[in-house]
Coordinates of C-alpha atoms in Angstrom, one line a residue:
Chain A
M1 CA 0.0 0.0 0.0
N2 CA 1.0 3.6 -0.5
I3 CA 1.2 6.2 2.3
L4 CA 1.8 9.9 2.1
L5 CA 3.1 11.6 5.2
Q6 CA 2.9 15.3 5.8
M7 CA 4.3 16.7 9.1
T8 CA 6.4 19.6 10.4
A9 CA 10.0 19.6 9.1
R10 CA 11.3 19.2 12.6
A11 CA 9.4 15.9 13.2
I12 CA 9.0 14.3 9.8
D13 CA 12.1 12.1 10.0
E14 CA 11.0 10.6 13.3
W15 CA 7.5 9.9 12.0
R16 CA 8.8 8.4 8.8
A17 CA 11.3 6.1 10.6
E18 CA 8.7 4.9 13.0
L19 CA 6.2 4.2 10.1
E20 CA 8.8 2.2 8.2
R21 CA 9.6 0.2 11.3
V22 CA 6.0 -0.6 12.2
L23 CA 4.5 -0.9 8.7
P24 CA 7.4 -2.5 6.7
E25 CA 4.9 -3.5 4.0
A26 CA 4.0 0.1 3.1
N27 CA 5.6 2.4 0.5
I28 CA 6.0 5.7 2.4
A29 CA 6.4 9.1 0.7
T30 CA 6.7 12.5 2.3
W31 CA 5.0 15.7 1.3
P32 CA 5.9 17.7 -0.8
E33 CA 8.8 15.6 -2.3
A34 CA 6.8 12.7 -3.6
V35 CA 3.1 12.9 -4.5
S36 CA 1.2 10.1 -6.0
S37 CA -2.3 8.6 -5.5
P38 CA -1.7 7.2 -2.0
D39 CA -4.1 4.9 -0.2
Y40 CA -3.6 6.8 3.0
V41 CA -2.5 10.3 3.8
L42 CA -1.3 11.2 7.3
V43 CA -1.5 14.9 7.9
W44 CA -0.8 17.5 10.6
K45 CA -2.2 21.0 9.7
P46 CA -1.8 20.4 6.0
P47 CA -1.6 23.3 3.4
P48 CA -4.7 23.7 1.3
E49 CA -2.7 22.7 -1.9
L50 CA -2.1 19.2 -0.5
F51 CA -5.6 18.1 -1.3
R52 CA -5.6 19.9 -4.6
R53 CA -2.6 17.7 -5.7
V54 CA -3.3 14.5 -3.8
R55 CA -6.4 12.2 -3.9
P56 CA -6.4 9.8 -0.9
G57 CA -7.8 6.4 -1.9
K58 CA -8.9 5.0 1.5
A59 CA -8.5 7.4 4.4
I60 CA -7.1 10.6 5.8
F61 CA -5.4 10.3 9.3
N62 CA -5.2 13.4 11.4
L63 CA -2.0 13.3 13.5
G64 CA -3.7 14.8 16.6
A65 CA -6.9 14.6 18.6
G66 CA -8.4 17.9 17.4
V67 CA -9.7 17.9 13.8
D68 CA -11.1 21.5 13.8
A69 CA -8.2 22.9 11.7
L70 CA -8.4 20.0 9.2
L71 CA -12.2 20.2 8.8
A72 CA -11.9 23.9 8.1
L73 CA -9.7 23.3 5.1
P74 CA -11.8 24.1 2.0
T75 CA -9.9 21.6 -0.2
L76 CA -10.6 18.6 2.1
P77 CA -12.3 15.8 0.1
T78 CA -15.8 15.1 1.5
D79 CA -16.0 11.5 0.4
V80 CA -12.9 10.1 2.1
P81 CA -13.1 9.2 5.8
V82 CA -11.1 11.4 8.2
I83 CA -9.8 9.4 11.1
R84 CA -8.4 11.1 14.2
L85 CA -6.0 9.9 16.8
E86 CA -7.7 8.5 19.8
D87 CA -5.7 8.8 23.0
A88 CA -2.3 7.6 21.7
G89 CA -0.7 8.8 25.0
M90 CA -2.7 12.0 25.0
A91 CA -5.3 11.0 27.6
E92 CA -2.6 10.2 30.1
Q93 CA -0.9 13.6 29.5
M94 CA -4.3 15.4 29.8
A95 CA -5.0 13.6 33.0
E96 CA -1.6 14.6 34.4
Y97 CA -2.1 18.2 33.5
A98 CA -5.6 18.4 34.8
T99 CA -4.6 16.7 38.1
F100 CA -1.7 19.1 38.5
A101 CA -3.9 22.1 37.8
V102 CA -6.7 21.0 40.1
L103 CA -4.4 20.2 43.0
R104 CA -2.4 23.4 42.5
I105 CA -5.6 25.5 42.8
Y106 CA -7.2 23.5 45.7
R107 CA -3.9 23.6 47.7
E108 CA -3.4 27.3 46.8
M109 CA 0.1 26.6 45.4
D110 CA -0.3 29.7 43.2
V111 CA -0.6 31.8 46.4
Y112 CA 2.5 30.1 47.9
E113 CA 4.5 30.8 44.7
T114 CA 3.8 34.5 45.1
D115 CA 4.5 34.3 48.9
Q116 CA 7.9 32.9 48.3
R117 CA 8.8 35.6 45.8
E118 CA 7.7 38.2 48.4
Q119 CA 9.4 36.2 51.2
R120 CA 6.2 35.7 53.1
W121 CA 5.6 32.7 55.5
L122 CA 1.8 32.5 55.7
P123 CA 0.2 29.0 56.0
R124 CA -3.4 29.0 54.8
P125 CA -6.1 26.9 56.6
W126 CA -7.2 23.5 55.3
R127 CA -10.2 23.6 53.0
A128 CA -12.9 21.0 52.9
K129 CA -13.3 19.3 49.5
A130 CA -17.1 19.2 49.9
D131 CA -17.0 22.9 48.8
F132 CA -14.6 22.3 46.0
G133 CA -16.6 20.7 43.1
V134 CA -14.6 20.0 39.9
G135 CA -16.4 20.0 36.6
V136 CA -15.1 18.4 33.4
M137 CA -16.6 19.7 30.2
G138 CA -16.5 17.2 27.4
L139 CA -16.5 13.5 28.2
G140 CA -14.8 12.0 25.2
M141 CA -11.7 9.8 25.6
L142 CA -9.7 12.8 27.0
G143 CA -12.4 14.1 29.4
R144 CA -13.1 10.6 30.7
A145 CA -9.4 10.0 31.4
I146 CA -9.3 13.4 33.3
A147 CA -12.3 12.5 35.4
A148 CA -10.9 9.0 36.2
A149 CA -7.6 10.5 37.3
L150 CA -9.4 12.9 39.6
V151 CA -11.7 10.3 41.2
P152 CA -9.2 9.1 43.9
F153 CA -8.6 12.6 45.2
G154 CA -12.2 12.9 46.5
F155 CA -13.4 16.1 45.0
P156 CA -17.1 16.2 44.2
L157 CA -16.9 15.5 40.5
A158 CA -19.2 16.5 37.7
G159 CA -19.1 15.9 33.9
W160 CA -20.9 17.6 31.1
S161 CA -21.3 16.4 27.5
R162 CA -23.6 16.8 24.5
E163 CA -25.2 13.4 24.9
R164 CA -25.8 11.9 28.3
M165 CA -23.0 9.7 29.7
S166 CA -22.5 7.6 32.7
L167 CA -19.2 7.5 34.6
P168 CA -18.3 5.9 37.9
G169 CA -17.9 8.5 40.7
V170 CA -19.0 11.4 38.4
A171 CA -22.3 13.3 38.4
T172 CA -23.1 13.7 34.8
F173 CA -25.1 16.5 33.0
A174 CA -26.1 16.7 29.4
G175 CA -26.9 19.3 26.8
A176 CA -27.8 23.0 27.0
A177 CA -30.7 22.3 29.4
E178 CA -28.3 21.1 32.2
L179 CA -25.4 23.4 31.5
A180 CA -26.3 26.0 34.2
Q181 CA -26.6 23.4 36.9
F182 CA -23.3 21.9 35.9
L183 CA -21.5 25.2 35.9
G184 CA -23.0 26.3 39.2
R185 CA -21.3 23.5 41.0
S186 CA -17.9 23.7 39.3
R187 CA -15.4 25.5 41.6
V188 CA -12.8 24.4 39.1
L189 CA -13.9 24.0 35.5
V190 CA -11.7 21.8 33.2
C191 CA -12.5 22.2 29.5
A192 CA -11.8 19.2 27.4
L193 CA -14.4 19.9 24.6
P194 CA -13.6 19.6 20.9
S195 CA -13.8 22.8 18.9
T196 CA -17.0 22.6 16.9
A197 CA -19.8 25.0 15.7
E198 CA -21.6 24.3 19.0
T199 CA -18.7 24.8 21.4
R200 CA -16.8 27.8 19.8
G201 CA -17.3 30.8 22.1
L202 CA -19.3 28.7 24.6
L203 CA -17.3 30.0 27.6
E204 CA -18.3 33.7 27.5
R205 CA -19.7 36.3 29.9
T206 CA -23.0 34.5 30.6
T207 CA -21.7 31.0 31.0
L208 CA -18.6 32.0 32.9
G209 CA -20.8 34.1 35.2
L210 CA -22.7 30.9 36.1
L211 CA -19.6 29.5 37.8
P212 CA -19.5 30.0 41.6
P213 CA -17.6 33.0 42.9
G214 CA -13.9 32.4 43.0
A215 CA -14.1 29.7 40.3
H216 CA -11.0 28.7 38.3
V217 CA -11.1 27.9 34.6
V218 CA -8.7 25.3 33.1
N219 CA -8.7 25.2 29.3
I220 CA -6.7 22.3 27.8
A221 CA -9.0 21.9 24.8
R222 CA -9.0 24.6 22.2
G223 CA -8.6 28.4 22.6
D224 CA -11.6 29.4 20.6
I225 CA -14.0 27.8 23.1
V226 CA -13.2 30.8 25.4
V227 CA -14.0 34.4 24.7
D228 CA -10.8 36.1 25.9
D229 CA -12.2 39.5 26.7
D230 CA -15.0 38.0 28.8
L231 CA -12.6 35.8 30.7
V232 CA -10.4 38.8 31.6
A233 CA -13.5 40.9 32.5
L234 CA -14.8 38.3 35.0
L235 CA -11.3 37.9 36.5
D236 CA -10.9 41.6 36.9
A237 CA -14.4 42.0 38.3
G238 CA -13.4 39.4 41.0
H239 CA -16.1 36.9 40.0
L240 CA -13.5 34.3 38.7
G241 CA -10.5 33.5 40.9
G242 CA -8.1 32.4 38.2
A243 CA -7.5 30.7 34.9
T244 CA -4.9 28.1 33.7
L245 CA -4.7 28.1 30.0
D246 CA -2.8 25.8 27.6
V247 CA -4.6 26.8 24.4
F248 CA -5.4 30.2 22.8
N249 CA -7.4 31.8 20.1
T250 CA -4.0 32.7 18.4
E251 CA -1.0 30.5 19.0
P252 CA 1.7 31.3 19.8
L253 CA 0.0 33.7 22.2
P254 CA 0.8 37.2 20.7
P255 CA 3.3 39.3 22.7
D256 CA 0.8 42.1 23.4
H257 CA -1.9 39.7 24.7
P258 CA -3.2 40.6 28.2
F259 CA -3.0 36.9 29.3
W260 CA 0.8 37.0 29.5
H261 CA 1.0 39.3 32.5
H262 CA -2.4 38.9 34.1
P263 CA -1.7 38.1 37.8
R264 CA -4.4 35.4 37.9
I265 CA -3.7 33.7 34.6
T266 CA -1.3 30.8 34.3
I267 CA -0.1 30.0 30.8
T268 CA 1.5 27.0 29.2
P269 CA 2.4 26.8 25.5
H270 CA 0.0 24.2 24.2
V271 CA 1.7 21.3 25.9
A272 CA -1.1 19.7 27.9
A273 CA -0.9 16.7 25.5
V274 CA 1.6 16.3 22.8
T275 CA 1.5 13.6 20.2
V276 CA 3.7 10.7 21.1
V277 CA 5.1 9.3 17.8
A278 CA 5.5 5.6 18.8
D279 CA 2.0 5.4 20.3
S280 CA 0.4 7.3 17.4
V281 CA 2.0 5.2 14.7
A282 CA 1.1 1.9 16.5
Q283 CA -2.5 3.1 16.6
I284 CA -2.5 4.1 12.9
A285 CA -0.9 0.8 11.9
V286 CA -3.7 -1.2 13.6
K287 CA -6.4 0.9 11.9
I288 CA -4.7 0.6 8.5
R289 CA -4.5 -3.2 8.8
R290 CA -8.1 -3.3 9.8
I291 CA -9.2 -1.2 6.8
E292 CA -7.1 -3.4 4.5
A293 CA -8.9 -6.5 6.0
G294 CA -12.2 -4.8 5.4
E295 CA -13.0 -4.3 9.1
A296 CA -14.5 -1.3 10.8
V297 CA -12.3 1.2 12.7
T298 CA -13.0 3.7 15.5
G299 CA -12.1 7.3 15.4
V300 CA -13.8 8.2 12.2
V301 CA -14.8 11.8 12.3
D302 CA -18.5 12.8 12.3
R303 CA -18.5 15.7 9.8
I304 CA -21.9 16.9 11.1
H305 CA -20.8 17.3 14.7
G306 CA -17.3 18.2 13.8
Y307 CA -15.3 15.7 15.9
Chain B
M1 CA -12.7 10.7 82.7
N2 CA -10.6 13.8 82.8
I3 CA -8.9 15.3 79.8
L4 CA -6.4 18.1 79.7
L5 CA -6.0 19.9 76.3
Q6 CA -3.1 22.1 75.4
M7 CA -3.1 23.7 72.0
T8 CA -2.2 27.1 70.3
A9 CA -4.5 29.9 71.5
R10 CA -5.8 30.3 67.9
A11 CA -7.1 26.8 67.7
I12 CA -7.9 25.7 71.2
D13 CA -11.6 26.7 71.2
E14 CA -12.2 24.6 68.0
W15 CA -10.5 21.6 69.5
R16 CA -12.3 21.9 72.8
A17 CA -15.7 22.2 71.2
E18 CA -15.1 19.2 69.0
L19 CA -13.9 17.1 72.0
E20 CA -17.0 18.1 74.0
R21 CA -19.2 17.1 71.0
V22 CA -17.6 13.8 70.4
L23 CA -16.7 12.8 74.0
P24 CA -19.7 14.2 76.0
E25 CA -18.8 11.8 78.9
A26 CA -15.4 13.6 79.5
N27 CA -14.5 16.5 81.7
I28 CA -12.3 18.7 79.6
A29 CA -9.9 21.3 81.0
T30 CA -7.5 23.5 79.0
W31 CA -3.9 24.4 79.8
P32 CA -2.9 26.5 81.7
E33 CA -6.2 27.6 83.2
A34 CA -7.1 24.3 84.9
V35 CA -4.6 21.7 85.9
S36 CA -5.5 18.5 87.7
S37 CA -4.5 14.9 87.5
P38 CA -6.0 14.1 84.1
D39 CA -6.4 10.6 82.7
Y40 CA -5.4 11.9 79.2
V41 CA -3.4 14.9 78.1
L42 CA -3.7 16.1 74.5
V43 CA -0.7 18.3 73.5
W44 CA 0.8 20.2 70.6
K45 CA 4.4 21.4 71.2
P46 CA 3.8 21.7 75.0
P47 CA 6.0 23.9 77.2
P48 CA 8.3 22.0 79.5
E49 CA 6.5 23.1 82.6
L50 CA 3.3 21.3 81.6
F51 CA 4.8 17.9 82.6
R52 CA 6.2 19.4 85.7
R53 CA 2.8 20.4 86.9
V54 CA 0.7 17.6 85.3
R55 CA 0.9 13.9 85.8
P56 CA -1.1 12.1 83.0
G57 CA -2.7 8.9 84.3
K58 CA -3.3 6.9 81.2
A59 CA -1.8 8.4 78.0
I60 CA -0.4 11.4 76.2
F61 CA -1.8 12.2 72.8
N62 CA 0.4 14.1 70.4
L63 CA -1.8 16.3 68.1
G64 CA 0.2 15.7 65.0
A65 CA 2.0 12.9 63.2
G66 CA 5.6 13.9 64.1
V67 CA 6.6 13.3 67.7
D68 CA 10.2 14.5 67.5
A69 CA 9.5 17.8 69.3
L70 CA 7.6 16.0 72.1
L71 CA 10.1 13.3 72.6
A72 CA 12.9 15.9 72.9
L73 CA 11.1 17.5 75.9
P74 CA 13.2 16.7 79.0
T75 CA 10.2 16.7 81.3
L76 CA 8.2 14.1 79.3
P77 CA 7.3 11.2 81.6
T78 CA 8.9 8.0 80.6
D79 CA 6.3 5.6 82.0
V80 CA 3.2 7.0 80.2
P81 CA 2.4 5.9 76.7
V82 CA 2.7 8.6 74.0
I83 CA 0.2 8.1 71.2
R84 CA 0.5 9.9 67.9
L85 CA -2.1 10.8 65.3
E86 CA -2.2 8.3 62.5
D87 CA -3.4 9.8 59.3
A88 CA -6.4 11.8 60.5
G89 CA -6.7 13.4 57.1
M90 CA -2.9 14.0 56.8
A91 CA -2.1 11.0 54.5
E92 CA -4.6 12.4 51.9
Q93 CA -3.0 15.8 52.1
M94 CA 0.5 14.4 51.8
A95 CA -0.6 12.4 48.8
E96 CA -2.0 15.5 47.2
Y97 CA 1.1 17.5 47.8
A98 CA 3.4 14.8 46.6
T99 CA 1.3 14.2 43.4
F100 CA 1.3 17.9 42.7
A101 CA 5.1 18.2 43.2
V102 CA 5.9 15.1 41.1
L103 CA 3.6 16.1 38.2
R104 CA 5.0 19.7 38.3
I105 CA 8.5 18.5 38.0
Y106 CA 7.9 15.8 35.4
R107 CA 5.8 18.2 33.2
E108 CA 8.4 21.0 33.7
M109 CA 5.7 23.4 35.0
D110 CA 8.4 25.3 37.0
V111 CA 10.1 26.0 33.7
Y112 CA 6.8 27.2 32.1
E113 CA 6.2 29.5 35.2
T114 CA 9.5 31.2 34.4
D115 CA 8.7 31.3 30.7
Q116 CA 5.4 33.1 31.3
R117 CA 7.1 35.7 33.4
E118 CA 9.6 36.3 30.7
Q119 CA 7.0 36.1 28.0
R120 CA 8.6 33.1 26.2
W121 CA 6.5 30.6 24.2
L122 CA 8.7 27.5 24.2
P123 CA 7.0 24.0 24.2
R124 CA 9.3 21.3 25.6
P125 CA 9.4 17.8 24.2
W126 CA 7.5 14.9 25.8
R127 CA 9.6 12.8 28.2
A128 CA 9.3 9.1 28.7
K129 CA 8.3 8.0 32.2
A130 CA 10.7 5.0 32.0
D131 CA 13.5 7.5 32.7
F132 CA 11.7 9.2 35.5
G133 CA 11.8 7.0 38.6
V134 CA 10.1 8.4 41.7
G135 CA 11.4 7.3 45.1
V136 CA 9.5 7.6 48.4
M137 CA 11.6 7.6 51.6
G138 CA 9.7 6.3 54.6
L139 CA 6.9 3.9 54.1
G140 CA 4.8 4.6 57.2
M141 CA 1.1 5.5 56.8
L142 CA 2.1 8.8 55.0
G143 CA 4.7 7.3 52.7
R144 CA 2.4 4.5 51.7
A145 CA -0.4 6.9 50.9
I146 CA 1.9 8.9 48.8
A147 CA 3.1 5.8 46.9
A148 CA -0.5 4.6 46.4
A149 CA -1.5 8.0 44.9
L150 CA 1.4 8.0 42.5
V151 CA 0.8 4.4 41.2
P152 CA -1.9 5.3 38.6
F153 CA 0.4 7.9 37.0
G154 CA 2.8 5.2 35.8
F155 CA 6.2 6.4 37.0
P156 CA 8.7 3.7 38.0
L157 CA 8.1 3.8 41.7
A158 CA 10.5 2.8 44.5
G159 CA 10.1 2.9 48.3
W160 CA 12.7 2.8 51.0
S161 CA 12.2 2.1 54.7
R162 CA 14.1 0.9 57.8
E163 CA 12.5 -2.5 57.8
R164 CA 11.5 -4.3 54.6
M165 CA 8.0 -3.6 53.3
S166 CA 5.9 -4.9 50.4
L167 CA 3.7 -2.5 48.4
P168 CA 1.7 -3.1 45.2
G169 CA 3.3 -1.4 42.2
V170 CA 6.4 -0.2 44.2
A171 CA 9.9 -1.7 44.2
T172 CA 10.9 -1.6 47.8
F173 CA 14.4 -1.2 49.4
A174 CA 15.3 -1.5 53.1
G175 CA 18.0 -0.2 55.4
A176 CA 21.4 1.3 54.9
A177 CA 22.6 -1.5 52.7
E178 CA 20.0 -0.7 49.9
L179 CA 20.0 3.0 50.3
A180 CA 22.4 3.7 47.4
Q181 CA 20.5 1.5 45.0
F182 CA 17.3 3.2 45.9
L183 CA 18.7 6.7 45.6
G184 CA 20.4 5.9 42.3
R185 CA 17.0 5.3 40.6
S186 CA 15.1 8.3 42.1
R187 CA 14.8 11.1 39.6
V188 CA 12.4 12.6 42.1
L189 CA 13.0 11.8 45.8
V190 CA 10.0 12.3 48.1
C191 CA 11.0 12.3 51.8
A192 CA 8.3 11.2 54.2
L193 CA 10.6 9.9 57.0
P194 CA 10.1 10.6 60.7
S195 CA 12.8 12.7 62.3
T196 CA 14.7 10.3 64.5
A197 CA 18.3 9.8 65.6
E198 CA 18.8 7.7 62.5
T199 CA 17.3 10.1 60.0
R200 CA 18.5 13.5 61.1
G201 CA 21.0 14.7 58.6
L202 CA 20.5 11.7 56.4
L203 CA 20.2 13.7 53.2
E204 CA 23.6 15.3 53.0
R205 CA 26.4 15.7 50.5
T206 CA 27.1 12.0 50.0
T207 CA 23.5 10.6 49.9
L208 CA 22.2 13.5 47.8
G209 CA 25.2 12.9 45.4
L210 CA 23.9 9.3 44.8
L211 CA 20.7 10.7 43.2
P212 CA 20.9 10.7 39.4
P213 CA 22.0 14.0 37.7
G214 CA 19.1 16.5 37.5
A215 CA 17.2 14.9 40.4
H216 CA 14.7 16.8 42.4
V217 CA 14.2 16.5 46.2
V218 CA 10.8 16.9 47.7
N219 CA 10.8 17.2 51.5
I220 CA 7.5 17.1 53.3
A221 CA 8.7 15.3 56.4
R222 CA 11.0 17.3 58.8
G223 CA 13.6 19.9 58.0
D224 CA 16.3 18.4 60.0
I225 CA 16.6 15.3 57.7
V226 CA 18.2 17.6 55.1
V227 CA 21.6 19.4 55.5
D228 CA 20.7 22.8 54.0
D229 CA 24.2 23.8 52.9
D230 CA 24.8 20.4 51.2
L231 CA 21.5 20.7 49.3
V232 CA 22.4 24.2 48.1
A233 CA 25.9 23.1 47.2
L234 CA 24.6 20.2 45.0
L235 CA 22.0 22.5 43.4
D236 CA 24.6 25.1 42.6
A237 CA 27.1 22.5 41.3
G238 CA 24.3 21.4 38.8
H239 CA 24.1 17.9 40.1
L240 CA 20.6 18.4 41.5
G241 CA 17.9 19.9 39.3
G242 CA 15.7 21.4 42.1
A243 CA 14.1 21.0 45.4
T244 CA 10.5 21.5 46.7
L245 CA 10.6 22.0 50.5
D246 CA 7.7 22.3 52.9
V247 CA 9.8 21.8 56.1
F248 CA 12.9 23.5 57.4
N249 CA 15.6 23.2 60.1
T250 CA 14.2 26.5 61.5
E251 CA 10.5 27.5 61.0
P252 CA 9.4 29.9 60.0
L253 CA 12.3 30.0 57.5
P254 CA 14.5 32.9 58.6
P255 CA 14.5 36.0 56.3
D256 CA 18.1 35.7 55.5
H257 CA 18.0 32.0 54.5
P258 CA 19.3 31.2 51.0
F259 CA 16.3 29.0 50.2
W260 CA 14.0 31.9 49.9
H261 CA 15.4 33.2 46.6
H262 CA 17.2 30.2 45.2
P263 CA 16.0 29.9 41.6
R264 CA 15.7 26.1 41.9
I265 CA 14.0 25.9 45.3
T266 CA 10.3 26.0 45.7
I267 CA 9.1 26.7 49.3
T268 CA 5.8 26.2 51.1
P269 CA 5.3 27.1 54.8
H270 CA 4.8 23.7 56.4
V271 CA 1.4 23.1 54.9
A272 CA 1.8 19.7 53.1
A273 CA -0.4 18.2 55.8
V274 CA -2.2 20.1 58.5
T275 CA -4.2 18.5 61.3
V276 CA -7.9 18.4 60.6
V277 CA -9.6 18.8 63.9
A278 CA -12.7 16.7 63.3
D279 CA -10.7 13.7 61.9
S280 CA -8.2 14.0 64.7
V281 CA -10.7 14.2 67.5
A282 CA -12.7 11.3 66.0
Q283 CA -9.5 9.2 66.0
I284 CA -8.6 10.1 69.6
A285 CA -12.1 9.4 70.8
V286 CA -11.9 5.8 69.4
K287 CA -8.5 5.3 71.1
I288 CA -9.6 6.7 74.4
R289 CA -12.7 4.4 74.4
R290 CA -10.5 1.4 73.6
I291 CA -8.1 2.2 76.4
E292 CA -11.1 2.7 78.8
A293 CA -12.3 -0.8 77.7
G294 CA -8.9 -2.3 78.3
E295 CA -8.2 -2.9 74.6
A296 CA -5.0 -2.3 72.7
V297 CA -4.6 0.8 70.5
T298 CA -2.3 1.6 67.5
G299 CA -0.1 4.6 67.2
V300 CA 1.8 4.1 70.5
V301 CA 5.2 5.7 70.0
D302 CA 8.3 3.4 70.1
R303 CA 10.7 5.5 72.3
I304 CA 13.7 3.5 71.1
H305 CA 13.2 4.2 67.4
G306 CA 11.6 7.6 68.1
Y307 CA 8.4 7.3 66.1

């Protein structure tokens, strides 16, 4: 079979070597040097001309969990299945990041960081977890892994998703009708939603205002789910206590953006979950072999819902 | 029965009220207002004159996990059992702190904190956990809770204790003979040892030098287990990567201490685990009722080993 790989210049050699190792039966070409009529194309933020010049025969693999950028490409063929990475080491990383952020907020480690800089020894009193609900928005593979990692720590956990889900140890809420109730009990809100027509701009003045006073927003999904100005306004008004943001409407975050130096915003440079090459290639290889054998695969993107 | 309670002025009313609620059958007096011949004394860093004026009939309860300060008191009666708090909410807090610290170090969140202040967008590559061993020193109730909390995150876990222990998911090492092997595989070292004649000064130039290059020391036990100057020397020499310290040889940490502004030391003001009054009183009440019924209790301090 023929595979075309498109990746950033920095990473393409590592991906190619791993593909050759795991799929020795495949002919592997890399964009833009060699273009043919591949059975499979593996892409990461491809340029629009790729799909003008290449006609994938069987499937397009997106080398990441979020397909919003790929689906927005006007040249993307509509009659070839798009398959996204499921987990591939990302769920574990998301769970680590969310656990770190929730514990940091609950234990007021951000306050102690400031206290150390200002040479202040000031122990804060213990806080009961009963008053410290954690809400996970989005209960796909990543959101479920986040919730599962948090269960042992004993926070009152809630989850919100488009369609109703059931998860052990998590109170679940579904759809627009139950959003206010979910937000109202989320002292920490962890956003793990895909970026779709329904979720873009979802966290704006009204919805963020439904969070309890002092609430903290953790966004490790996509920057465009949050309306930046509304987030800053609610932080400055004192309604929100803080935000931990890994993703942004524009990345890298522009130098003049107010997030950089806001005293209650913590920033990381889109690293909550990075693609792990070996895990990703192993997953893609399994799916390719299943397709070749005429079997069904998971992770096929629903173009209507956008994820 | 008669109980004498000694506590800091700030907290004594809360302790007294909880004791009266949970042990309505007891007569409760507070130091120094009322002194009699109590059956039980409950103390937290008592002044030496307490045991000159008070003769406890049945037991002394230490209102914390560490009994090093109490055992160092020259007036402490030698023929009355000293009972320490076991867990009482502290194990959960220790596990939270250690999980937070280990994830922060593994995910390089300390680096991203600096990057944000200097407005630098610089994602770091993913790191395999196989190269990131975590070692827990001290496998008492607190150390075991820390190890159990870390198990789901998939780090190669090791534990070290005076006597050999067996823990699921943890490679265990025992005694002086296996200390070097344990330290050599601990990319992050979490210290949860009691302060005893054997452990004071244990983490000094030689032992810290056995940690792998770039290792990070987390001390949430007692400050006197670490030799401050040796820790700073190994950090400055580049052998150690960092330290997260909650406890110190002198507390509060003196204003002129080099830890405050060392770029690779993170400080918190002895808050890794605070005593939770309700949990502690519930535990003490159970023990008092067992003693009154002539039954054995756990948590009796071994004066030879000092914990």
